[in-house]
Coordinates of N, CA and C and ligand atoms in Angstrom, one line a residue:
X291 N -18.5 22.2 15.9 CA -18.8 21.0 15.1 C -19.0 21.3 13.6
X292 N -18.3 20.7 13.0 CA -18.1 20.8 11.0 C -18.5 19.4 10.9
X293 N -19.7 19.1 9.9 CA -19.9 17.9 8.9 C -19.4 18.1 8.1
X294 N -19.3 17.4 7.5 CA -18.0 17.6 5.7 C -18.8 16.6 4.8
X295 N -18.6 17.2 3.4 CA -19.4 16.1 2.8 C -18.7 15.1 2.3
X296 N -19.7 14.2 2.1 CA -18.7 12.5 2.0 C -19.1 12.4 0.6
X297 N -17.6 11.9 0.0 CA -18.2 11.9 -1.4 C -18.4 10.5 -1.7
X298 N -19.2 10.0 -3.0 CA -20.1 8.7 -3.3 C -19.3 8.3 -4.3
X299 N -19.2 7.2 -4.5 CA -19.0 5.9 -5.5 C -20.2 6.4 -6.6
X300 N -19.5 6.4 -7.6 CA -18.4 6.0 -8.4 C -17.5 8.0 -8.6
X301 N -17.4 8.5 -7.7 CA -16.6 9.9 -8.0 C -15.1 9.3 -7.7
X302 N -14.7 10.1 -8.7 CA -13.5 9.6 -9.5 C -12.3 10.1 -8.2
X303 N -12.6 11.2 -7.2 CA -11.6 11.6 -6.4 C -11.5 10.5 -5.2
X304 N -12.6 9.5 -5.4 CA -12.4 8.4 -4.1 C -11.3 7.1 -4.6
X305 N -10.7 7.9 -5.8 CA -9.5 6.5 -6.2 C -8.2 7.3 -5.9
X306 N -8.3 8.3 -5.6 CA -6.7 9.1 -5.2 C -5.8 8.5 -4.2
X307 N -5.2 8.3 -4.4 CA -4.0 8.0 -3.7 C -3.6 8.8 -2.2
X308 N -4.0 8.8 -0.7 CA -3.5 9.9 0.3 C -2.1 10.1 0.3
X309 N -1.6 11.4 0.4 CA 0.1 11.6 1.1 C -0.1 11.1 2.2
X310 N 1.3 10.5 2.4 CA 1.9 10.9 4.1 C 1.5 12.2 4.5
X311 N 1.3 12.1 5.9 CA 1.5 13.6 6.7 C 2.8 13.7 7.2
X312 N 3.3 14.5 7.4 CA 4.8 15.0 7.7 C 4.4 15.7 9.0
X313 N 4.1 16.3 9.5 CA 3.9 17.0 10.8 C 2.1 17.1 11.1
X314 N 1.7 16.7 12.1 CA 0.4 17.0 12.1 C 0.4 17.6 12.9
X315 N -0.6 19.3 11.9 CA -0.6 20.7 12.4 C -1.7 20.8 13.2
X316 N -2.4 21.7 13.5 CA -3.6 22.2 13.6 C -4.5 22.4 12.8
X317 N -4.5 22.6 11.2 CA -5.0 21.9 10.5 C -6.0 20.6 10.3
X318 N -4.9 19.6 10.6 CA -5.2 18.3 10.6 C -5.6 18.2 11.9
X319 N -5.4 18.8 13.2 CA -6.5 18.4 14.4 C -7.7 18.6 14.3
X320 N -8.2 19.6 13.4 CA -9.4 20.3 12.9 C -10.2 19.1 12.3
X321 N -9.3 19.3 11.2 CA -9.6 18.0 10.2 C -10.4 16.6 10.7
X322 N -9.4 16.2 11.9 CA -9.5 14.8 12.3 C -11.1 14.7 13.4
X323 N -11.2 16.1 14.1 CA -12.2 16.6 14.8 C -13.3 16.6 13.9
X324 N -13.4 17.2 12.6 CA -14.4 17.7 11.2 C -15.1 16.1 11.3
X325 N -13.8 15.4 11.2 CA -13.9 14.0 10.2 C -14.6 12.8 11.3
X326 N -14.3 13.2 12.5 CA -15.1 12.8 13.8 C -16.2 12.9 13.8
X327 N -16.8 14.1 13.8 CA -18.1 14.9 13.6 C -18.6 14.6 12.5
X328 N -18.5 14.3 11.4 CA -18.5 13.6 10.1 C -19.7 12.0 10.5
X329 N -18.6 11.1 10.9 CA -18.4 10.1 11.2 C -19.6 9.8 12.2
X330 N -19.8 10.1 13.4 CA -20.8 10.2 14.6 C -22.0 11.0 14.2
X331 N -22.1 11.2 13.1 CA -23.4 12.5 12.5 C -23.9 11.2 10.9
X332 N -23.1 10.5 10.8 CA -23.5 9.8 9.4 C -24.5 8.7 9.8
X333 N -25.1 7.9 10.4 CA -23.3 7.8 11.4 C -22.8 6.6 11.1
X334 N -21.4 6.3 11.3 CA -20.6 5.5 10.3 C -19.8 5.0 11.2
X335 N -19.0 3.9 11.2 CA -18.3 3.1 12.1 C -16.0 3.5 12.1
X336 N -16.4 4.1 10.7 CA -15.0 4.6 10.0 C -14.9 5.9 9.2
X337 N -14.2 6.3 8.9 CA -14.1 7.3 7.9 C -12.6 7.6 7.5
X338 N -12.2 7.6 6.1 CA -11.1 7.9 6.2 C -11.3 9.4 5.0
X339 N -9.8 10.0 5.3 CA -9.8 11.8 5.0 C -10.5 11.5 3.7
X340 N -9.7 10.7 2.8 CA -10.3 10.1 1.5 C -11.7 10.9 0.6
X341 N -12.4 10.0 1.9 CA -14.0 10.3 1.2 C -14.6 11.7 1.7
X342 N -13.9 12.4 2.4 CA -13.8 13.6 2.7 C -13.5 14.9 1.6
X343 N -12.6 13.7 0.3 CA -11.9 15.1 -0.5 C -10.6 15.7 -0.1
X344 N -9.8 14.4 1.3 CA -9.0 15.8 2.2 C -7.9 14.1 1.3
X345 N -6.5 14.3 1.2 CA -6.3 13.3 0.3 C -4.2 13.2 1.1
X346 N -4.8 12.8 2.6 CA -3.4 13.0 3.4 C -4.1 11.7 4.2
X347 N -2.9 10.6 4.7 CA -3.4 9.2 5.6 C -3.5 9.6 6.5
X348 N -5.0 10.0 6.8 CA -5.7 9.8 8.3 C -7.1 9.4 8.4
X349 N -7.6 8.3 9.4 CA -8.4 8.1 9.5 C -8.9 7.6 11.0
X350 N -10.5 8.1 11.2 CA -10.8 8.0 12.3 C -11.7 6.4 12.4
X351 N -11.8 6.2 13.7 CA -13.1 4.5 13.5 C -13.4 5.1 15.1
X352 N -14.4 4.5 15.4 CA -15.3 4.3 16.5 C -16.2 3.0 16.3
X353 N -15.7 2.0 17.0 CA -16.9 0.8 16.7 C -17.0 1.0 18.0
X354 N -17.4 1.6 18.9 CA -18.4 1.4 20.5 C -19.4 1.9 20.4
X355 N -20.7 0.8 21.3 CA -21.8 1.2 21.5 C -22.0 2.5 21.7
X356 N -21.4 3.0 22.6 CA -21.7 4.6 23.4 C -20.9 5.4 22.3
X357 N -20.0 5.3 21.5 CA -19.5 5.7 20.6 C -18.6 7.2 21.7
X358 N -17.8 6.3 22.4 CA -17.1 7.3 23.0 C -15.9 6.9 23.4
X359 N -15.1 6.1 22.3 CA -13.6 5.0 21.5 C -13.0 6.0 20.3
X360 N -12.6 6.7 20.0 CA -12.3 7.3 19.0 C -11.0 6.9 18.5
X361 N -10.3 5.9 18.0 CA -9.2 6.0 17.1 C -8.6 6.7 16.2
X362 N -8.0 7.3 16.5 CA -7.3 8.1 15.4 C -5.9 7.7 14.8
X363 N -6.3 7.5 13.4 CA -5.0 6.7 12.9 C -4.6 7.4 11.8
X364 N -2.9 8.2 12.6 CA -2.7 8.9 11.1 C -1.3 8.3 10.5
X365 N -0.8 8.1 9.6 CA -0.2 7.5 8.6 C 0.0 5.8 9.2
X366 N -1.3 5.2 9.2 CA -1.1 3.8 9.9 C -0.9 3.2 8.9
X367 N -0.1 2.0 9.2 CA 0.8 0.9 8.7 C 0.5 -0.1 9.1
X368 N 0.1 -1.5 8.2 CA 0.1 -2.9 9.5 C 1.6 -3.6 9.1
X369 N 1.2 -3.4 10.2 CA 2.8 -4.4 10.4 C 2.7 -6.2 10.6
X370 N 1.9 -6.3 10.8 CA 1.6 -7.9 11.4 C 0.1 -8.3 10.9
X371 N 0.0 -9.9 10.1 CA -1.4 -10.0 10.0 C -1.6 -11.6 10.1
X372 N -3.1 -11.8 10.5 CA -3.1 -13.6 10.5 C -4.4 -13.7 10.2
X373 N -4.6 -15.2 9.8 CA -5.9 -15.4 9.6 C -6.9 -15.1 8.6
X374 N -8.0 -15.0 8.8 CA -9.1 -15.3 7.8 C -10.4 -14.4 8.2
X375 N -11.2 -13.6 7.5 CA -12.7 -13.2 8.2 C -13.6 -12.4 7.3
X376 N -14.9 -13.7 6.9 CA -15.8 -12.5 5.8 C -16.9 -12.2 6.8
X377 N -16.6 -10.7 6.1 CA -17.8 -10.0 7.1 C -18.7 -9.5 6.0
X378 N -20.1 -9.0 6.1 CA -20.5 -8.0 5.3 C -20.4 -6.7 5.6
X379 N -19.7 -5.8 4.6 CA -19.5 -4.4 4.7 C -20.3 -3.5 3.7
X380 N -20.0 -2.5 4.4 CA -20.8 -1.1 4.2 C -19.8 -0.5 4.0
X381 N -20.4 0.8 3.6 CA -19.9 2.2 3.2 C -20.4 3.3 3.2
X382 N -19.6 4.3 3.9 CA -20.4 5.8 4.5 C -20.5 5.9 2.1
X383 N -19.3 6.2 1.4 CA -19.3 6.1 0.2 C -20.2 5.9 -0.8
X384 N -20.4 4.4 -0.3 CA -21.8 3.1 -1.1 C -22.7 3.3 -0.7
X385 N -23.7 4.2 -0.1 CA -24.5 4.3 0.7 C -25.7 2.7 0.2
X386 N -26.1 2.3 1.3 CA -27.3 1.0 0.8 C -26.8 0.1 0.3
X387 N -25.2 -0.7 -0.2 CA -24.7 -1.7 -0.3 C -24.4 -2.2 0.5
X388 N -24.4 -3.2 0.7 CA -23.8 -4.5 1.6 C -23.1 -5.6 1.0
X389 N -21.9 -5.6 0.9 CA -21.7 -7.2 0.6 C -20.2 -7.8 1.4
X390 N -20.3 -9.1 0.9 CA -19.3 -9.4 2.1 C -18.1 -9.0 1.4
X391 N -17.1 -9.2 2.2 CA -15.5 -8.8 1.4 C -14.3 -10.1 2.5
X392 N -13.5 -10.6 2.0 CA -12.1 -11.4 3.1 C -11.3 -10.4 3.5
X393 N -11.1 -10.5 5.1 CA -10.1 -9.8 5.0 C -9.1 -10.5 6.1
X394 N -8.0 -10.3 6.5 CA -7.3 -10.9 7.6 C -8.3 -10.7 9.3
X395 N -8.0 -11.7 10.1 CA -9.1 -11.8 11.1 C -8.0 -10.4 12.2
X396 N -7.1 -11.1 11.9 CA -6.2 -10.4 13.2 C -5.1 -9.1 12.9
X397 N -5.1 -7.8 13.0 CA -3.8 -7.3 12.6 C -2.7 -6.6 14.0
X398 N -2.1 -6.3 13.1 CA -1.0 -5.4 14.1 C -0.2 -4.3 14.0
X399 N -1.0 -3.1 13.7 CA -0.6 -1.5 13.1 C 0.3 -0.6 13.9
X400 N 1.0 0.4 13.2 CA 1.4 1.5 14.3 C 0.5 2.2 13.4
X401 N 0.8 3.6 13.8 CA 0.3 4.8 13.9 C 0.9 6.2 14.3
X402 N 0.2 7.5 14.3 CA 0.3 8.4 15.1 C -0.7 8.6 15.5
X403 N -1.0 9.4 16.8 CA -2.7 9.9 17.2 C -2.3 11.0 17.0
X404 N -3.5 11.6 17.3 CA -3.7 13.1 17.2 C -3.1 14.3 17.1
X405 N -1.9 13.9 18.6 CA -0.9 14.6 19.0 C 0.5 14.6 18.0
X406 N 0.4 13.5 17.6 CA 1.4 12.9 16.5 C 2.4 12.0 16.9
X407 N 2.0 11.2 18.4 CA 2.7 10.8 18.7 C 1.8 9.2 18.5
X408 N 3.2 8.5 17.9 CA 3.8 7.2 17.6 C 2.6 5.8 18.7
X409 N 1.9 5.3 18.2 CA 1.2 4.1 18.7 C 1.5 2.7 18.2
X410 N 1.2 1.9 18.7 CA 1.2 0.3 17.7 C -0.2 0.0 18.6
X411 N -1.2 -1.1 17.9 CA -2.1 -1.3 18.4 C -2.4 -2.7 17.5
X412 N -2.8 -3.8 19.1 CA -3.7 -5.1 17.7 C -5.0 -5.1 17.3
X413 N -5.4 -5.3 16.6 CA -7.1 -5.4 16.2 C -7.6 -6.5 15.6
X414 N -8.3 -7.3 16.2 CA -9.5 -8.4 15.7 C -10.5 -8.0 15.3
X415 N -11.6 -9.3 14.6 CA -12.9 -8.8 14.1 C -13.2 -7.9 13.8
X416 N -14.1 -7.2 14.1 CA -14.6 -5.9 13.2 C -13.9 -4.7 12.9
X417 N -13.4 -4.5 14.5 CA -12.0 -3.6 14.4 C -10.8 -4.1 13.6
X418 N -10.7 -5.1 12.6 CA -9.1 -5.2 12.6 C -9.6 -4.7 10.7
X419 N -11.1 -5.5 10.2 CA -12.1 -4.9 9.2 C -12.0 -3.9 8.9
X420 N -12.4 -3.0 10.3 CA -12.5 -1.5 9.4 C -11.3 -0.7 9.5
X421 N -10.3 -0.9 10.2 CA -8.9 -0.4 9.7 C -8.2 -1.2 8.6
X422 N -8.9 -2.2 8.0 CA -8.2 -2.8 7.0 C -9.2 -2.2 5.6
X423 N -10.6 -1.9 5.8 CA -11.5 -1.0 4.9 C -11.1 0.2 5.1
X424 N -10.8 1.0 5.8 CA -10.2 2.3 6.3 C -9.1 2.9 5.2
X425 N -8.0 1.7 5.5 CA -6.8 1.7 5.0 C -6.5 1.5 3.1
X426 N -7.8 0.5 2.6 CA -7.6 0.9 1.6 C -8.2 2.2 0.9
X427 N -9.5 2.9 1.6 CA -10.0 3.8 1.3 C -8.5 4.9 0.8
X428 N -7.1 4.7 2.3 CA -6.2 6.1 1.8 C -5.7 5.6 0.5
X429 N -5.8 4.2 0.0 CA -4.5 4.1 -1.7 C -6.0 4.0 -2.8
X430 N -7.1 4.4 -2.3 CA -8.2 4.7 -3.4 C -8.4 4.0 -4.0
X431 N -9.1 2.7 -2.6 CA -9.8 1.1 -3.5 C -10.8 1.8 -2.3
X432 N -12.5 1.1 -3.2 CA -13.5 1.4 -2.4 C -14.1 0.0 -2.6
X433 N -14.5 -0.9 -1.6 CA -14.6 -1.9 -0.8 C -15.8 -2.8 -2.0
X434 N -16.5 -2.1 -3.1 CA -17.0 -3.0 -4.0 C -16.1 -3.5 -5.5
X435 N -14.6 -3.1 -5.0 CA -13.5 -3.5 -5.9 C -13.2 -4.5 -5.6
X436 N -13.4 -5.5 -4.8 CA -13.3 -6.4 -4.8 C -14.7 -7.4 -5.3
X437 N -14.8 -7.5 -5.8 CA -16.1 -7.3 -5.9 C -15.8 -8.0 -7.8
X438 N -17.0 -8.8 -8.2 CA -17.0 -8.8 -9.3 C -17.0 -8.0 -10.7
X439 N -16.7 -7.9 -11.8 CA -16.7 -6.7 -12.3 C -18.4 -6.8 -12.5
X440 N -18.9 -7.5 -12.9 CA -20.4 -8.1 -13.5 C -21.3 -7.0 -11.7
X441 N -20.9 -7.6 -10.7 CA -21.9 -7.0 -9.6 C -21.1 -5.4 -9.1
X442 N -19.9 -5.1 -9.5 CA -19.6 -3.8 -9.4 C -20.0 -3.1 -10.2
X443 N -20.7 -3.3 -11.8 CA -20.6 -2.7 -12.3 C -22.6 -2.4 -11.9
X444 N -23.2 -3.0 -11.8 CA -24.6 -3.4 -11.3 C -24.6 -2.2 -10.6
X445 N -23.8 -1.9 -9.2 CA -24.1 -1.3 -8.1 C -23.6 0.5 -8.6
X446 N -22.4 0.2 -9.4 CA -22.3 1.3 -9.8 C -23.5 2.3 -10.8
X447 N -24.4 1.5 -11.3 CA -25.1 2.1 -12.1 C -26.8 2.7 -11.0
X448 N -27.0 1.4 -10.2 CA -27.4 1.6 -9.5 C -27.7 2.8 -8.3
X449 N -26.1 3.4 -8.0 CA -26.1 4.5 -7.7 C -26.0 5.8 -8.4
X450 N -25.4 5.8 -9.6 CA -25.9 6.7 -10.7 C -26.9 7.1 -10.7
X451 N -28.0 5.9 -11.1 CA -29.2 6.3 -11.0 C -30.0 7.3 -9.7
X452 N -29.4 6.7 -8.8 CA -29.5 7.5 -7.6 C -29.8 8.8 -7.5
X453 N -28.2 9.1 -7.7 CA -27.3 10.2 -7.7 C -28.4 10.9 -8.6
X454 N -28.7 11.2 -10.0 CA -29.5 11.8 -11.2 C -31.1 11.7 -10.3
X455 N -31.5 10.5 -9.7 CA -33.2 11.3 -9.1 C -33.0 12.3 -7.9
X456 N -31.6 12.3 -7.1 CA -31.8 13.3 -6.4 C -31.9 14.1 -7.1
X457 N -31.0 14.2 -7.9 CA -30.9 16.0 -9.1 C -32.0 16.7 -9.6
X458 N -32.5 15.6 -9.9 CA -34.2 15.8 -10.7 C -34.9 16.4 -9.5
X459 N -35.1 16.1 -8.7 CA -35.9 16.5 -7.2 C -35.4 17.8 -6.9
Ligands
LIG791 NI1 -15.7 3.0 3.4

């Protein structure tokens, strides 16, 4: 088991852009295992490589109780979307923000898993959320970009402040 550290808002590497994967090696099973372990130890409902520092589209979610659902979605795409749904969201990233965000209620993605083989899957509610928060984490939007500039810029400093009394300590 590997934790990895998750990097925070406002670090400038959480707006990178992820590659495609082209073959997923052993490497990236590691990776996806790390980023698991990551995720179930934060513990966090998503995680994408992103906030990892690792900067290739893959991303893990677990929204089950027993948290024994593991999704693994690497170079996911939605293909199909409907509807309407504000939820309030979090962030392994934002640590202690909440706020709501729109997103489509229903989607319809492929993927690869693990093995690298080819999935499509539909997702509502919360699940269809955090592969749609997931997904912007890989093109390097973090979920208080939506967000006013007036209350992003609030939260941003907010955490700064943070970030500087841990240091002090
Ligand atoms: Ni996030």
């Amino acid at each position: 088991m590997a934790v990895l550290n998750i990097l925070n808002y406002p670090d400038p590497r959480l707006h990178k852009v992820a590659a495609v994967v082209h073959v997923v090696s052993d490497k990236h099973k590691k990776l996806i295992r790390d980023m698991a372990d990551t995720m179930y130890q934060a513990p966090g409902i998503g995680l994408a490589a992103t906030q990892v520092d690792f900067h290739e589209r893959i991303i893990v979610i677990d929204i089950s109780e027993k948290k024994n659902n593991l999704h693994v979605l690497v170079n996911p795409e939605i293909i199909e979307m409907r509807g309407e749904q504000i939820c309030e969201e979090g962030c392994l990233s934002v640590p202690g923000i909440y706020e709501k965000v729109k997103r489509s209620e229903w989607i319809k993605f492929r993927a690869l898993d693990i093995e690298g083989n080819p999935y499509e899957m539909e997702a509502e509610g919360l699940l269809a959320v955090c592969v749609q928060h997931e997904m912007d984490h890989l093109l390097g939007k973090v979920f208080v970009e939506y967000l006013s500039p007036l209350k992003r810029n609030r939260i941003k400093s907010k955490l700064v402040k943070q970030k500087k009394q841990k240091l002090i300590l």
